[in-house]
Short mmCIF file of C-alpha atoms in Angstrom, two decimals:
data_model
loop_
_atom_site.label_atom_id
_atom_site.label_comp_id
_atom_site.label_asym_id
_atom_site.label_seq_id
_atom_site.Cartn_x
_atom_site.Cartn_y
_atom_site.Cartn_z
CA UNK A 217 120.20 109.81 81.60
CA UNK A 218 122.17 109.38 84.76
CA UNK A 219 124.00 111.80 87.02
CA UNK A 220 126.14 111.74 90.13
CA UNK A 221 126.44 114.23 92.97
CA UNK A 222 129.30 114.09 95.43
CA UNK A 223 128.53 116.05 98.58
CA UNK A 224 131.55 118.04 99.65
CA UNK A 225 134.39 118.96 97.32
CA UNK A 226 136.86 118.76 100.24
CA UNK A 227 136.84 116.45 103.25
CA UNK A 228 139.44 116.63 106.00
CA UNK A 229 139.96 113.95 108.65
CA UNK A 230 142.57 113.06 111.24
CA UNK A 231 144.70 109.97 110.86
CA UNK A 232 142.81 107.06 112.41
CA UNK A 233 139.41 108.69 112.06
CA UNK A 234 136.47 107.42 110.03
CA UNK A 235 136.41 108.38 106.35
CA UNK A 236 132.97 109.04 104.82
CA UNK A 237 132.67 110.31 101.26
CA UNK A 238 129.14 110.83 100.03
CA UNK A 239 127.74 109.98 96.62
CA UNK A 240 124.17 110.19 95.41
CA UNK A 241 123.12 109.12 91.95
CA UNK A 242 120.23 109.59 89.62
CA UNK A 243 119.35 106.92 87.10
CA UNK A 244 116.15 105.93 85.36
CA UNK A 245 117.28 102.30 85.18
CA UNK A 246 119.27 100.07 87.55
CA UNK A 247 122.79 101.43 87.70
CA UNK A 248 126.28 100.13 88.04
CA UNK A 249 128.28 102.28 90.46
CA UNK A 250 132.00 102.79 90.85
CA UNK A 251 134.46 104.59 93.09
CA UNK A 252 137.81 105.64 91.64
CA UNK A 253 140.81 107.22 93.38
CA UNK A 254 143.29 109.61 91.81
CA UNK A 255 146.64 110.27 93.44
CA UNK A 256 148.46 113.47 92.49
CA UNK A 257 149.63 113.56 88.87
CA UNK A 258 148.34 110.06 88.18
CA UNK A 259 145.45 108.46 86.33
CA UNK A 260 142.38 107.01 88.02
CA UNK A 261 142.42 103.66 89.76
CA UNK A 262 139.34 101.58 90.59
CA UNK A 263 138.62 101.24 94.32
CA UNK A 264 135.43 99.19 94.10
CA UNK A 265 132.31 98.66 92.04
CA UNK A 266 128.67 97.64 92.50
CA UNK A 267 127.19 95.56 89.70
CA UNK A 268 123.88 94.36 91.23
CA UNK A 269 125.27 91.56 93.38
CA UNK A 270 125.88 92.20 97.10
CA UNK A 271 124.86 95.68 98.21
CA UNK A 272 127.89 96.02 100.51
CA UNK A 273 130.96 96.13 98.36
CA UNK A 274 134.51 95.81 99.65
CA UNK A 275 137.38 97.33 97.73
CA UNK A 276 141.08 97.82 97.94
CA UNK A 277 142.96 99.58 100.76
CA UNK A 278 140.22 98.87 103.33
CA UNK A 279 137.51 100.90 101.62
CA UNK A 280 133.91 99.75 101.28
CA UNK A 281 130.64 101.18 99.99
CA UNK A 282 127.00 100.29 100.43
CA UNK A 283 124.42 100.57 97.66
CA UNK A 284 121.15 101.91 99.09
CA UNK A 285 118.47 101.99 96.42
CA UNK A 286 115.89 103.71 98.65
CA UNK A 287 118.32 106.57 99.28
CA UNK A 288 119.92 106.48 95.79
CA UNK A 289 123.27 106.55 97.56
CA UNK A 290 126.62 104.82 97.30
CA UNK A 291 128.73 106.33 100.08
CA UNK A 292 132.38 105.33 100.48
CA UNK A 293 133.74 104.55 103.95
CA UNK A 294 136.92 103.46 105.65
CA UNK A 295 137.03 102.85 109.40
CA UNK A 296 140.48 104.32 110.00
CA UNK A 297 142.15 106.88 107.74
CA UNK A 298 145.80 106.60 106.81
CA UNK A 299 148.05 109.34 105.53
CA UNK A 300 148.38 107.45 102.24
CA UNK A 301 144.61 107.81 101.65
CA UNK A 302 145.04 111.49 100.80
CA UNK A 303 143.84 111.77 97.21
CA UNK A 304 140.87 112.79 95.09
CA UNK A 305 137.96 110.37 94.95
CA UNK A 306 135.41 110.09 92.18
CA UNK A 307 132.05 108.37 92.19
CA UNK A 308 130.77 107.23 88.79
CA UNK A 309 127.61 105.64 87.41
CA UNK A 310 126.70 103.81 84.25
CA UNK A 311 123.50 102.31 83.07
CA UNK A 312 123.34 98.54 83.54
CA UNK A 313 123.11 96.60 80.31
CA UNK A 314 121.83 97.94 77.04
CA UNK A 315 124.22 99.72 74.72
CA UNK A 316 125.72 102.08 77.25
CA UNK A 317 128.95 100.08 77.11
CA UNK A 318 131.55 101.76 79.32
CA UNK A 319 130.12 105.25 79.25
CA UNK A 320 130.74 106.39 82.78
CA UNK A 321 129.24 109.56 84.23
CA UNK A 322 131.49 110.98 86.93
CA UNK A 323 130.81 113.12 89.95
CA UNK A 324 132.74 116.31 90.57
CA UNK A 325 135.27 114.65 92.86
CA UNK A 326 136.08 114.94 96.57
CA UNK A 327 139.55 115.80 97.75
CA UNK A 328 140.41 113.91 100.94
CA UNK A 329 143.01 115.44 103.25
CA UNK A 330 144.37 113.40 106.16
CA UNK A 331 145.97 115.24 109.08
CA UNK A 332 148.54 113.60 111.38
CA UNK B 267 152.53 94.65 80.26
CA UNK B 268 152.49 98.46 80.12
CA UNK B 269 148.70 98.89 80.45
CA UNK B 270 147.44 102.19 79.00
CA UNK B 271 150.09 104.63 77.82
CA UNK B 272 149.64 108.23 76.72
CA UNK B 273 151.95 110.66 74.98
CA UNK B 274 152.91 113.41 75.43
CA UNK B 275 152.63 114.06 79.17
CA UNK B 276 152.62 117.81 78.72
CA UNK B 277 151.86 120.01 75.71
CA UNK B 278 151.50 123.74 75.11
CA UNK B 279 149.72 124.91 71.97
CA UNK B 280 148.79 128.23 70.47
CA UNK B 281 145.21 128.95 69.53
CA UNK B 282 144.43 127.47 66.13
CA UNK B 283 147.16 124.85 66.13
CA UNK B 284 146.29 121.19 65.68
CA UNK B 285 147.78 118.17 67.38
CA UNK B 286 147.18 114.50 68.16
CA UNK B 287 147.19 112.98 71.63
CA UNK B 288 148.32 109.39 71.48
CA UNK B 289 146.84 106.50 73.45
CA UNK B 290 147.81 102.84 73.31
CA UNK B 291 146.91 99.76 75.34
CA UNK B 292 148.47 96.30 75.31
CA UNK B 293 145.67 94.40 77.06
CA UNK B 294 143.69 93.57 73.91
CA UNK B 295 140.73 95.56 75.22
CA UNK B 296 137.85 96.22 72.86
CA UNK B 297 136.53 99.32 74.55
CA UNK B 298 138.53 102.59 74.67
CA UNK B 299 137.54 106.10 75.59
CA UNK B 300 138.80 109.65 76.02
CA UNK B 301 137.89 111.91 78.93
CA UNK B 302 138.81 115.43 79.84
CA UNK B 303 139.21 116.49 83.47
CA UNK B 304 138.53 120.05 84.57
CA UNK B 305 138.56 121.35 88.16
CA UNK B 306 135.24 120.87 89.93
CA UNK B 307 133.70 119.04 86.97
CA UNK B 308 134.99 115.51 87.33
CA UNK B 309 135.73 113.65 84.10
CA UNK B 310 133.63 114.12 80.98
CA UNK B 311 133.51 111.65 78.11
CA UNK B 312 134.72 113.05 74.76
CA UNK B 313 134.63 110.05 72.40
CA UNK B 314 134.64 106.32 72.76
CA UNK B 315 135.17 103.20 70.68
CA UNK B 316 133.74 99.71 71.10
CA UNK B 317 136.20 98.12 68.69
CA UNK B 318 138.46 98.74 65.72
CA UNK B 319 136.67 100.81 63.10
CA UNK B 320 133.83 101.85 65.45
CA UNK B 321 133.72 105.19 67.26
CA UNK B 322 131.00 107.37 68.72
CA UNK B 323 130.56 110.70 70.46
CA UNK B 324 130.44 111.20 74.18
CA UNK B 325 129.25 114.14 76.23
CA UNK B 326 131.66 116.82 74.93
CA UNK B 327 132.83 115.87 71.40
CA UNK B 328 133.01 119.29 69.73
CA UNK B 329 136.49 120.24 68.52
CA UNK B 330 137.84 116.69 68.72
CA UNK B 331 138.20 113.83 66.26
CA UNK B 332 139.02 110.17 66.82
CA UNK B 333 139.65 107.08 64.76
CA UNK B 334 140.34 103.46 65.68
CA UNK B 335 142.24 101.60 62.99
CA UNK B 336 143.69 98.99 65.38
CA UNK B 337 142.62 97.46 68.69
CA UNK B 338 145.68 98.90 70.41
CA UNK B 339 145.58 102.58 69.41
CA UNK B 340 143.01 105.31 69.89
CA UNK B 341 144.39 108.77 69.05
CA UNK B 342 142.54 112.00 69.85
CA UNK B 343 142.93 114.89 67.40
CA UNK B 344 142.41 118.53 68.20
CA UNK B 345 141.53 120.16 64.91
CA UNK B 346 142.00 123.84 65.83
CA UNK B 347 142.97 124.30 69.46
CA UNK B 348 141.07 126.80 71.61
CA UNK B 349 141.81 128.03 75.16
CA UNK B 350 138.63 126.21 76.30
CA UNK B 351 140.41 122.95 75.49
CA UNK B 352 143.01 123.55 78.19
CA UNK B 353 142.54 120.49 80.35
CA UNK B 354 143.96 117.17 81.46
CA UNK B 355 143.08 114.37 79.04
CA UNK B 356 142.76 110.74 80.07
CA UNK B 357 142.48 107.69 77.90
CA UNK B 358 140.88 104.54 79.32
CA UNK B 359 140.27 100.98 78.17
CA UNK B 360 138.24 98.01 79.35
CA UNK B 361 137.62 94.49 78.17
CA UNK B 362 133.98 94.85 77.31
CA UNK B 363 132.81 98.19 78.64
CA UNK B 364 129.89 96.88 80.67
CA UNK B 365 130.76 95.99 84.24
CA UNK B 366 134.44 95.64 83.50
CA UNK B 367 136.95 97.88 85.17
CA UNK B 368 138.21 100.78 83.07
CA UNK B 369 141.97 101.19 83.18
CA UNK B 370 143.22 104.77 82.89
CA UNK B 371 146.39 106.13 81.40
CA UNK B 372 148.56 108.68 83.26
CA UNK B 373 147.05 111.65 81.41
CA UNK B 374 148.19 114.46 79.12
CA UNK B 375 148.16 118.00 80.49
CA UNK B 376 147.34 120.38 77.64
CA UNK B 377 147.56 124.17 77.76
CA UNK B 378 146.23 126.28 74.89
CA UNK B 379 147.41 129.87 74.87
#
């Protein structure tokens, strides 16, 4: 079985500051990892995904994440926050291959607030 | 190309009532799934389908039924609504379900009184 822990249910940054959202996973087999963003009253939208290729993954809107197997982490970063980044962010994991199909396991979510 | 659509957007039920949440996708995706979202708990998988005629249970299937008679549609049925089923429900689809991106619908906000 796999699980995801997002450290910090709320993160607040100033506009222009570094964004760091933390995600640690637990998986008995090599995982695929995803970050999704949810804007208010909308569905989830994929930001980026790691599927065992490059460990540094670049996504949309200037976000990137690095897969660190030794730390079982997949933290999301953005060098300079913008007001439009305010949203809830979810880290998710699924087991690579096998019959797990698209069964994602989500973290609890982190609400990002950006102050002017 | 509408993507994943869900109806209704909002619904209020009384305890014991039944209803069906509709989900449709026009991307010819094989894999579809239903999640519920509750504060502080992320999204939890209710049921999923890997193709027409094939469904299986997810993490929290009790109180819900699904069927998949066509590739496009994947309705979720609440058999006898309970206050614990108050939640936001999301339908998602993907081409194959492995590394492919899951596309989410806009959600249905359900309140059970």
